[in-house]
Tab-separated table of C-alpha atoms and ligand atoms in Angstrom:
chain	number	residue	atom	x	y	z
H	26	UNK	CA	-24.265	9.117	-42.672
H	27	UNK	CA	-23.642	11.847	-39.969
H	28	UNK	CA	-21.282	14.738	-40.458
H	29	UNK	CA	-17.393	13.920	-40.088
H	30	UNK	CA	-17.040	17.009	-37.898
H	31	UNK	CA	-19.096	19.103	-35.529
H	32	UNK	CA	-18.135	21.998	-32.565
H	33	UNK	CA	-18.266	21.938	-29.157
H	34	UNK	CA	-17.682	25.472	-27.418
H	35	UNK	CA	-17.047	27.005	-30.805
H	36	UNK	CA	-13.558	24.661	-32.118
H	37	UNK	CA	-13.987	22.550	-35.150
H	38	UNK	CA	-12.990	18.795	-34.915
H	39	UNK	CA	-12.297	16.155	-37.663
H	40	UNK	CA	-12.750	12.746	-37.031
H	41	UNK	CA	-10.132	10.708	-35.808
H	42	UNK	CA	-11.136	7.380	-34.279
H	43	UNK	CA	-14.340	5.756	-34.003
H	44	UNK	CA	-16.024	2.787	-32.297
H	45	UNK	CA	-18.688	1.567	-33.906
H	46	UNK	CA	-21.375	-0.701	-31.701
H	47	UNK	CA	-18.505	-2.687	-30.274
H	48	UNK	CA	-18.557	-5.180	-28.009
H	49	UNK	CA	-16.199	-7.139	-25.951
H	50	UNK	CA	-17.241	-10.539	-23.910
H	51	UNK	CA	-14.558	-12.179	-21.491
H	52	UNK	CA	-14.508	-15.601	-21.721
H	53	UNK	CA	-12.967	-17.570	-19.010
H	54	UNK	CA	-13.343	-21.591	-17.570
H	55	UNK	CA	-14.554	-21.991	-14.270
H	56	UNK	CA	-13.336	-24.303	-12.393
H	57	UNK	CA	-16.221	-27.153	-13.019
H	58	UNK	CA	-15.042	-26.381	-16.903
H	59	UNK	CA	-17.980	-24.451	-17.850
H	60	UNK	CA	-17.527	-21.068	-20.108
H	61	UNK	CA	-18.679	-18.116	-18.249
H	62	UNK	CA	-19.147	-15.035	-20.336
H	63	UNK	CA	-18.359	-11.754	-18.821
H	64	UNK	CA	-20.215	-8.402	-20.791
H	65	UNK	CA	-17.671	-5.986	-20.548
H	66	UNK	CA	-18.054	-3.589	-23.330
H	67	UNK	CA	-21.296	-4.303	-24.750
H	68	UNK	CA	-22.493	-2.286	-28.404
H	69	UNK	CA	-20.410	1.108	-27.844
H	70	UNK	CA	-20.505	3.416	-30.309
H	71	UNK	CA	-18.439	6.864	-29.706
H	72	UNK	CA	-16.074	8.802	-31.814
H	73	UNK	CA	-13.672	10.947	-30.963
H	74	UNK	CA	-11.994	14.189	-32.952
H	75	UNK	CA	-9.096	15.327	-34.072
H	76	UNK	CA	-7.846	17.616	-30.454
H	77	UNK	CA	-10.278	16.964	-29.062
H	78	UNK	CA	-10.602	15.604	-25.117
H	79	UNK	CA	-12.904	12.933	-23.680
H	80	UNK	CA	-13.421	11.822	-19.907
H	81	UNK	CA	-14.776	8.433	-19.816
H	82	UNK	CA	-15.888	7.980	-16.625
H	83	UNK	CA	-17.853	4.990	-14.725
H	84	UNK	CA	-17.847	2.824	-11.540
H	85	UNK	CA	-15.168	0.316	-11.145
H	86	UNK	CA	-15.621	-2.952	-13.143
H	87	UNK	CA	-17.535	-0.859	-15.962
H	88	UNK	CA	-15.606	-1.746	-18.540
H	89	UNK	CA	-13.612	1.623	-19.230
H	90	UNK	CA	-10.337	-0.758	-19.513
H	91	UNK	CA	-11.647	-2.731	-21.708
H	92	UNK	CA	-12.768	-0.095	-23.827
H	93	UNK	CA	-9.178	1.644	-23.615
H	94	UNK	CA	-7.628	-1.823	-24.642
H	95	UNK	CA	-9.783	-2.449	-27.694
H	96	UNK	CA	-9.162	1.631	-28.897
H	97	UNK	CA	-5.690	1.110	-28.834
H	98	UNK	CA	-6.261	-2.168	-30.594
H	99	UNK	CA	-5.081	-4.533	-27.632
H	100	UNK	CA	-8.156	-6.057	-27.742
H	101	UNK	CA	-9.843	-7.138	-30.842
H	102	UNK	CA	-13.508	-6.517	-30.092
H	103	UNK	CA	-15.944	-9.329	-30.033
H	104	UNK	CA	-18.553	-7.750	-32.935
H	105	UNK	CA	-18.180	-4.319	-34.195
H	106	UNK	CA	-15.620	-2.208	-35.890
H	107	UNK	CA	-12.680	-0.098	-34.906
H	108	UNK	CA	-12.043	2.676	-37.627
H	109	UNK	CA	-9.076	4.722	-37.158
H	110	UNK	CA	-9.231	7.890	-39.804
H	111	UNK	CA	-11.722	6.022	-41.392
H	112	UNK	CA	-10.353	2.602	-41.748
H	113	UNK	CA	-11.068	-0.479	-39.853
H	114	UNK	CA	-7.818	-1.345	-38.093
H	115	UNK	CA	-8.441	-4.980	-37.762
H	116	UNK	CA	-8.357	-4.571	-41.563
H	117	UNK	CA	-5.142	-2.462	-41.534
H	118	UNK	CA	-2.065	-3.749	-43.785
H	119	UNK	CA	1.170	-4.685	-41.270
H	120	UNK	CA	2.451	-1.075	-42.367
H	121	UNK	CA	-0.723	0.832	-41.381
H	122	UNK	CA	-1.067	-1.113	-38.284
H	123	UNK	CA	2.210	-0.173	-37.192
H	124	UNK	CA	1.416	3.849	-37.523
H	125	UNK	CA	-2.066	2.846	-35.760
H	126	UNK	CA	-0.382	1.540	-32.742
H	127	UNK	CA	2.456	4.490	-33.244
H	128	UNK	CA	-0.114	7.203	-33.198
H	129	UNK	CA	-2.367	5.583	-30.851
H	130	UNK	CA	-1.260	5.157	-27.386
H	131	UNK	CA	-1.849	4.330	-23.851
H	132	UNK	CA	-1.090	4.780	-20.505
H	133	UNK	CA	-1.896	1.694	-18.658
H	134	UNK	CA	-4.114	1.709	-15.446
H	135	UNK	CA	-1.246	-0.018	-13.866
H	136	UNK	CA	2.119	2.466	-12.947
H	137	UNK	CA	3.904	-0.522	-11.187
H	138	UNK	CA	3.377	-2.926	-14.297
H	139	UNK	CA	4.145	-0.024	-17.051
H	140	UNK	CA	7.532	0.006	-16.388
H	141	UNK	CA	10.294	-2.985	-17.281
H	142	UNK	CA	11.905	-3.060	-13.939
H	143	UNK	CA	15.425	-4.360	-15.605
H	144	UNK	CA	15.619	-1.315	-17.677
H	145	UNK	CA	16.902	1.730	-17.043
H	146	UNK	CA	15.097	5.473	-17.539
H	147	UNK	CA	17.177	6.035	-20.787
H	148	UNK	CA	16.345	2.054	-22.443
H	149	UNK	CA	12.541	2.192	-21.545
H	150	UNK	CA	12.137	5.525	-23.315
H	151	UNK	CA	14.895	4.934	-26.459
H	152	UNK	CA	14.100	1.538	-27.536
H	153	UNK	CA	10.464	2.867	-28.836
H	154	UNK	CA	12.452	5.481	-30.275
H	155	UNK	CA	14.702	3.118	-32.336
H	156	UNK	CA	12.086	0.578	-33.166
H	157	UNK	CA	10.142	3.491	-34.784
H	158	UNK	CA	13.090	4.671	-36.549
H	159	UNK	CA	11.928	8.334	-35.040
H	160	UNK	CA	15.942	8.432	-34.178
H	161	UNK	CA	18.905	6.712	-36.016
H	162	UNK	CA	22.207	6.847	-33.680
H	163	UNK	CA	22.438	6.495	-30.220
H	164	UNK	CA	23.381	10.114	-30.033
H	165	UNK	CA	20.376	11.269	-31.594
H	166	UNK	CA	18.392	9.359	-29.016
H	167	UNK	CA	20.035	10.296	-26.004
H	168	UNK	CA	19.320	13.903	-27.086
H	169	UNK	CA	15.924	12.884	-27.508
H	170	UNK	CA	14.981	11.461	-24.354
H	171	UNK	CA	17.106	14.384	-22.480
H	172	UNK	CA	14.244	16.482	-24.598
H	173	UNK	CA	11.967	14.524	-23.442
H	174	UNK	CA	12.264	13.814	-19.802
H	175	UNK	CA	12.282	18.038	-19.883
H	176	UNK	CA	9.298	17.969	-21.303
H	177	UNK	CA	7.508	15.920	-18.434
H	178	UNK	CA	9.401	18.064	-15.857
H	179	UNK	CA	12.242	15.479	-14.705
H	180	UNK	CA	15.879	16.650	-14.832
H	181	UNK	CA	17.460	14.216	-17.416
H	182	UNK	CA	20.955	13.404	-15.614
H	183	UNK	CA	19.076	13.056	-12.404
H	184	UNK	CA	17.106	10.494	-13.525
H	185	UNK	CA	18.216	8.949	-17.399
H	186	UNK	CA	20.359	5.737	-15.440
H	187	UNK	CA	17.896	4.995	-13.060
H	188	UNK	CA	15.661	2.527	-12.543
H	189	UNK	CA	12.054	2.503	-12.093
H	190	UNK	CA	11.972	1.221	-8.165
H	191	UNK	CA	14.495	4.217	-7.593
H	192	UNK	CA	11.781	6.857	-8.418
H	193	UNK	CA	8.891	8.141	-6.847
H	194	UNK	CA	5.649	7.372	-8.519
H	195	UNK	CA	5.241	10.953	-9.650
H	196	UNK	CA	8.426	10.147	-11.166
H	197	UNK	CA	7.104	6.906	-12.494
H	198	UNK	CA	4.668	8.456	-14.104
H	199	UNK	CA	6.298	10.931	-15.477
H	200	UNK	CA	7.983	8.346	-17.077
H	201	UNK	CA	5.132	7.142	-19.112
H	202	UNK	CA	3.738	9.717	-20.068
H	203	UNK	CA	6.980	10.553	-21.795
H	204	UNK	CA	7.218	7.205	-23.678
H	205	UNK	CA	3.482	7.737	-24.311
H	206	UNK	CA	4.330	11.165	-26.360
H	207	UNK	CA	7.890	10.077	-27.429
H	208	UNK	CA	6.167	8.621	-30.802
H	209	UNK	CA	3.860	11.711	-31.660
H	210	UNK	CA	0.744	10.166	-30.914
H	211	UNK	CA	-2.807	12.030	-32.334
H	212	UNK	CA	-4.478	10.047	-29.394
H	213	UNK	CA	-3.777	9.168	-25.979
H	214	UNK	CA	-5.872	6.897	-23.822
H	215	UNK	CA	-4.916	7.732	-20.233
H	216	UNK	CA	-6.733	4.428	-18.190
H	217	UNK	CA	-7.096	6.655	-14.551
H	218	UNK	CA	-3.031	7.964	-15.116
H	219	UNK	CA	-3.419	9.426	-11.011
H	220	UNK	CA	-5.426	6.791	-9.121
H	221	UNK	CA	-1.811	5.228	-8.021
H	222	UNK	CA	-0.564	8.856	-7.161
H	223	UNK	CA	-0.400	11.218	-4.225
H	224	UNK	CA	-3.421	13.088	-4.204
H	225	UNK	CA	-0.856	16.479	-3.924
H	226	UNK	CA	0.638	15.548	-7.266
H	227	UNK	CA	-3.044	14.767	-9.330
H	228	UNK	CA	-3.819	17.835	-10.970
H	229	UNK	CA	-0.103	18.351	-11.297
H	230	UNK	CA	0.093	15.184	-13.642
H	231	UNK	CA	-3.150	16.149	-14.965
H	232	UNK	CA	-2.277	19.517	-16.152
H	233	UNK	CA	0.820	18.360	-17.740
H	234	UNK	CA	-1.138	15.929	-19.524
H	235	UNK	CA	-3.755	18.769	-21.008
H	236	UNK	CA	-0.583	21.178	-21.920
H	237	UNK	CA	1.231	17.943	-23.974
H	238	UNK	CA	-2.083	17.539	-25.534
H	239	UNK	CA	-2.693	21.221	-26.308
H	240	UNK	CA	1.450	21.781	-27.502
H	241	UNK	CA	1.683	18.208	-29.786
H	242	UNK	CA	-2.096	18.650	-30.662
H	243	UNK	CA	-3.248	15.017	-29.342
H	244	UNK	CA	-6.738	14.494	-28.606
H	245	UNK	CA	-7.202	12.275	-25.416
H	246	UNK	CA	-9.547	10.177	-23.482
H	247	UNK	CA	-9.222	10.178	-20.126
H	248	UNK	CA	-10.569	7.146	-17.879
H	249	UNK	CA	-12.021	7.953	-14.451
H	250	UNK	CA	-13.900	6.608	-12.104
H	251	UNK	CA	-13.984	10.371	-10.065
H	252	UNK	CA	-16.245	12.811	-11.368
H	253	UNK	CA	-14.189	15.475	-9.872
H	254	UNK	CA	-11.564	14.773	-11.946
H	255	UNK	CA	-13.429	14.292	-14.935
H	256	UNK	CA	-14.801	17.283	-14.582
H	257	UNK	CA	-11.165	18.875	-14.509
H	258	UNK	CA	-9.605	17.279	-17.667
H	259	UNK	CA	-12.363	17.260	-20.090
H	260	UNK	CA	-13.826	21.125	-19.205
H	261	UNK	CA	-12.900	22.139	-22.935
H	262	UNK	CA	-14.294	18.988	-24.019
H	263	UNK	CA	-16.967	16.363	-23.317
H	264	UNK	CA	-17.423	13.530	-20.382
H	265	UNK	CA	-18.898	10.145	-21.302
H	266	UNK	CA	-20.699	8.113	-18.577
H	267	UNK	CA	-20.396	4.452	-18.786
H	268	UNK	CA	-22.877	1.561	-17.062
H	269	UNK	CA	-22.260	-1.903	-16.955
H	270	UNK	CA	-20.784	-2.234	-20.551
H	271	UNK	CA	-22.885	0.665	-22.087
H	272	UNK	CA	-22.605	3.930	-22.454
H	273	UNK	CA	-25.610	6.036	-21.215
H	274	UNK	CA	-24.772	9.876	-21.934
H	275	UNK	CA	-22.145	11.600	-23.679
H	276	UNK	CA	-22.249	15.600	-23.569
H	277	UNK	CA	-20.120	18.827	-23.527
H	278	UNK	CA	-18.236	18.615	-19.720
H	279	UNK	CA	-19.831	21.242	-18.089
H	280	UNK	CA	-23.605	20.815	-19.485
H	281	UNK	CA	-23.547	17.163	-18.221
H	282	UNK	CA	-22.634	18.377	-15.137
H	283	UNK	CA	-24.792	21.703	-14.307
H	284	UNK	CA	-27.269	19.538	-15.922
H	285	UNK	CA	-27.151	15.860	-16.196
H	286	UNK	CA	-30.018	14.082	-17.809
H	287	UNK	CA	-29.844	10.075	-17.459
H	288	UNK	CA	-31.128	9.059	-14.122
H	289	UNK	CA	-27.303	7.543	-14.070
H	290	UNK	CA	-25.574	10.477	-14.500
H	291	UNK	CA	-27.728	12.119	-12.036
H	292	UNK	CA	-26.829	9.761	-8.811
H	293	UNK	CA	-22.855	9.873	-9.917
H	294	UNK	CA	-22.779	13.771	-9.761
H	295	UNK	CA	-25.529	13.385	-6.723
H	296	UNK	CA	-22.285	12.352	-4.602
H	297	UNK	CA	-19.794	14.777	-5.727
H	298	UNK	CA	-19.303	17.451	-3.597
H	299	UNK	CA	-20.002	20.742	-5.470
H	300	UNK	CA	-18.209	24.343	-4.823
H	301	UNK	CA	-21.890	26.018	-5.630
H	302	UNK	CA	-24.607	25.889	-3.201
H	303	UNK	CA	-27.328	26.867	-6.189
H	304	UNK	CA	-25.961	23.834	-7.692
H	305	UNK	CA	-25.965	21.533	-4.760
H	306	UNK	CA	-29.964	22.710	-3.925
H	307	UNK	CA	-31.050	22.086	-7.044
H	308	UNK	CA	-29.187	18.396	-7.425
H	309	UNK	CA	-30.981	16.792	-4.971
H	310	UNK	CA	-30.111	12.963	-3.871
H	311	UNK	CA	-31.774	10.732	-5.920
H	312	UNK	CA	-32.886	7.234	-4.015
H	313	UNK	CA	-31.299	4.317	-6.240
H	314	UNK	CA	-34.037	1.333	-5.789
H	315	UNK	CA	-31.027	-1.290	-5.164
H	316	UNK	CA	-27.621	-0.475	-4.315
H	317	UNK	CA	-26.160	-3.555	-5.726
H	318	UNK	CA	-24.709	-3.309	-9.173
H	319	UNK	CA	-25.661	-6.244	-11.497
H	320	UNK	CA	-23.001	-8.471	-12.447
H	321	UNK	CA	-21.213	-8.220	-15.979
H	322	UNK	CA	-21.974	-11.896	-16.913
H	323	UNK	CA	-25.481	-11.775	-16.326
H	324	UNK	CA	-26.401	-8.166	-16.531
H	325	UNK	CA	-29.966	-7.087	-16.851
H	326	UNK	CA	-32.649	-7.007	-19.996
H	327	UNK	CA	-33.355	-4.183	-21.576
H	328	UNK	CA	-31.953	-0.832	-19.732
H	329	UNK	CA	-29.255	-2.565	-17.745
H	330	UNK	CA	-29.983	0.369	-14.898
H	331	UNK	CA	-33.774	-0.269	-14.689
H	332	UNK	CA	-33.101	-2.678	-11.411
H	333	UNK	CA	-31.382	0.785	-10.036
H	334	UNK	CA	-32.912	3.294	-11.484
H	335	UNK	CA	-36.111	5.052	-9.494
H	336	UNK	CA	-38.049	6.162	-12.726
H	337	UNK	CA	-37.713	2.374	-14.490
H	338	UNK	CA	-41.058	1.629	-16.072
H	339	UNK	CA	-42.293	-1.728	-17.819
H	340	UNK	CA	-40.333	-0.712	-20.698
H	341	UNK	CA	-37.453	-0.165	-19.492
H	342	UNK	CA	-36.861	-4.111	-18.317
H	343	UNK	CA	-37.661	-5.231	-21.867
H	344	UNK	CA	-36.372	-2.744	-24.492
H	345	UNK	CA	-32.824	-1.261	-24.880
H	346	UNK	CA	-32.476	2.319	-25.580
H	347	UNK	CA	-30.779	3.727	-27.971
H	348	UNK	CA	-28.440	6.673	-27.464
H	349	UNK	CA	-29.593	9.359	-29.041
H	350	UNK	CA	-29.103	13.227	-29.949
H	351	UNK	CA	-31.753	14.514	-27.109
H	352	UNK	CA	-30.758	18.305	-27.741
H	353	UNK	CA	-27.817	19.573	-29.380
H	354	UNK	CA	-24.623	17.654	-28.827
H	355	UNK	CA	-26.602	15.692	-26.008
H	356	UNK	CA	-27.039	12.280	-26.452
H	357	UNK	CA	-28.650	10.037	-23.944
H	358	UNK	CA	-29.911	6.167	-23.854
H	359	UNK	CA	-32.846	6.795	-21.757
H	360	UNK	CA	-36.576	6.208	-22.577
H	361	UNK	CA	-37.669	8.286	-20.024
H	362	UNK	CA	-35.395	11.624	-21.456
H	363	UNK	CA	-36.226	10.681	-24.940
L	415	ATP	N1	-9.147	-10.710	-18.049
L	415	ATP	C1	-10.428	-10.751	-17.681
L	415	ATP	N2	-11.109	-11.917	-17.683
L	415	ATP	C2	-12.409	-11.978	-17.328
L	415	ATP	N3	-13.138	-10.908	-16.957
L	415	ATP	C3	-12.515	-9.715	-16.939
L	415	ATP	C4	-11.125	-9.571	-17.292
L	415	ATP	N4	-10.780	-8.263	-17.179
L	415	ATP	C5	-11.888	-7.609	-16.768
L	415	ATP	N5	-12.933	-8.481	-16.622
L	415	ATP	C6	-14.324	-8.148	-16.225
L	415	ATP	O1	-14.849	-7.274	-17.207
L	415	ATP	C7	-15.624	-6.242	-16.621
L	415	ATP	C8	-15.032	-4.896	-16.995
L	415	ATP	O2	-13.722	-4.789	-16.446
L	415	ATP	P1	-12.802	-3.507	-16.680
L	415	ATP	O3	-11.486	-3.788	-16.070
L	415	ATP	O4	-12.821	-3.142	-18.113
L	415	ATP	O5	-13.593	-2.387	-15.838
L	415	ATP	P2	-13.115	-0.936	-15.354
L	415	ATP	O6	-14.259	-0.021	-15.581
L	415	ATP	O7	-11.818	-0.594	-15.966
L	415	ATP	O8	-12.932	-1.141	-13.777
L	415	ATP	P3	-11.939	-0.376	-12.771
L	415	ATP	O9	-12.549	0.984	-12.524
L	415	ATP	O10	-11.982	-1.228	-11.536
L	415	ATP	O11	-10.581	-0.314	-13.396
L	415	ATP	C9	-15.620	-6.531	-15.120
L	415	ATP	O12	-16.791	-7.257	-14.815
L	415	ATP	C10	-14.382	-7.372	-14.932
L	415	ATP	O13	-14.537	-8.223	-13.826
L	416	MG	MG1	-9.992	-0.133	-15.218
């Protein structure tokens, strides 16, 4: 077996959660009544450590929120195993299960359908609180929450009796990333937390995201489709690049980006715009051979980018690659890096 712990720019991490070669399939009727199987997450394996912070990033329809789902346990994956601290939590007893889904959390994709539009500021964030027994009176939670809603910046009597259509989605958010926290969690899964939001208030969100994390000491996985912003959250930590259901490189943030290796990686940083000109020279364009991305249901043999990808070779079309350790901390699914 591997080591439970390794460093990335000199911190230590323990293990916290793993996915081990998961897979999720969609199934859905179509309208004739036949099953069509959609590939969303398809043989992941990734693990993340205790503090430590992941961007997952990918092009839309990917399957990052799937992913996110089936870490949280939402989703109970298809094949493969979910092991939180070591334990497989479609395995857990009702009492572990309930500190799993405690001390995992996530922060839906969604703003407008995170929020019970009947309740007010103070029920959405106190009920958690009672269910979890973190509070006992209705004292104790009001003080609570008035901590809390500090905590993500909002002035509590402005805001504890409203509801959720009277605030601003900055606000809104805000919001849930408060009841996110309000139970302690280790991890957070953040499915793109500022795609809904002014582009003003991103890195605002963003950095009060990073300083929760770094104060409560919760490791967190960011989901992105931007680069840019990937690039921001995870600097102290490591970006993952998803394709089509796999992933295809997972590296310390900045390495991957000053110097990505799969032919992937290299056409999603190829149209970010970069601050350095040495940078920009040296990243030059590289021509996809089809634009079109392959669909989920019936995605490719083999390297599901070979139909894409400009360096694809016979191989590619009929073997799968396997991610592996390329250099140190590196690890890419590429035959052609290998
Ligand atoms: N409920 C569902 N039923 C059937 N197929 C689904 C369902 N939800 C997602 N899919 C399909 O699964 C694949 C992965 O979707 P997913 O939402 O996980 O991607 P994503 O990377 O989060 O995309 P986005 O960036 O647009 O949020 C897509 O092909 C999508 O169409
Ligand atoms: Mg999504």
């Amino acid at each position: 077996m591997e080591d439970m712990s390794h460093a990335i720019n000199g911190r230590t991490f323990n293990s916290l959660l793993k996915v081990e070669n998961v897979s999720f399939t969609y199934e859905e009727r179509t309208f004739f009544g036949a099953v069509r199987r959609v590939y969303a997450v398809d043989g992941i394996t990734l693990e993340i450590k205790s503090q430590e912070v992941i961007a997952l990033v990918g092009e839309s329809g990917c399957g990052k929120t799937t992913l996110g789902k089936v870490i949280v346990g939402l989703y109970k994956p298809t094949s493969g195993r979910v092991l939180y601290k070591g334990k497989d939590i479609w395995k857990m007893h009702k009492n572990e299960w309930r500190i799993f889904r405690q001390k995992v959390q996530l922060i839906h994709q969604d703003p407008y359908q995170a929020l019970n539009p009947s309740k007010t500021v103070f029920q959405i964030l106190s009920t958690p609180l009672r269910y979890h027994r973190i509070v006992k009176s209705r004292e104790e939670a009001r003080k609570r929450v008035e901590d809390l809603l500090r905590a993500v910046g909002l002035k509590p009597e402005m805001v504890l009796n409203k509801y959720p259509h009277q605030l601003s989605g900055g606000m809104r958010q805000r919001i849930v990333i408060a009841r996110a926290i309000s139970l302690r969690p280790e991890l957070i899964v953040a499915d793109e937390p500022v795609s809904m939001i002014d582009v003003s208030l991103r890195i605002d969100i963003l950095n009060l995201l990073l300083d929760l994390g770094n104060k409560l000491n919760t490791s967190s996985i960011f989901i992105t489709h931007d680069m840019g912003l990937a690039r921001y959250y995870a600097r102290d930590g490591r970006i993952a690049v998803m394709y089509l259901g796999n992933l295809v490189e997972i590296g310390p943030t900045e390495d991957v980006i000053q110097r990505p290796l799969h032919p992937y990686t290299k056409t999603l940083l190829s149209v970010v715009p970069v601050p350095d000109p040495k940078l920009a020279r040296e990243r030059k364009a590289i021509q996809l051979r089809s634009l079109d991305v392959p669909s989920a249901s019936n995605p490719p043999h083999g390297c599901k980018f070979h139909t894409r990808c400009p360096f694809a070779e016979k191989r590619c079309s009929q073997e799968k690659p396997k991610m592996i350790e390329v250099e140190k901390n590196r690890y890419v699914a590429c035959f052609m890096v290998e």
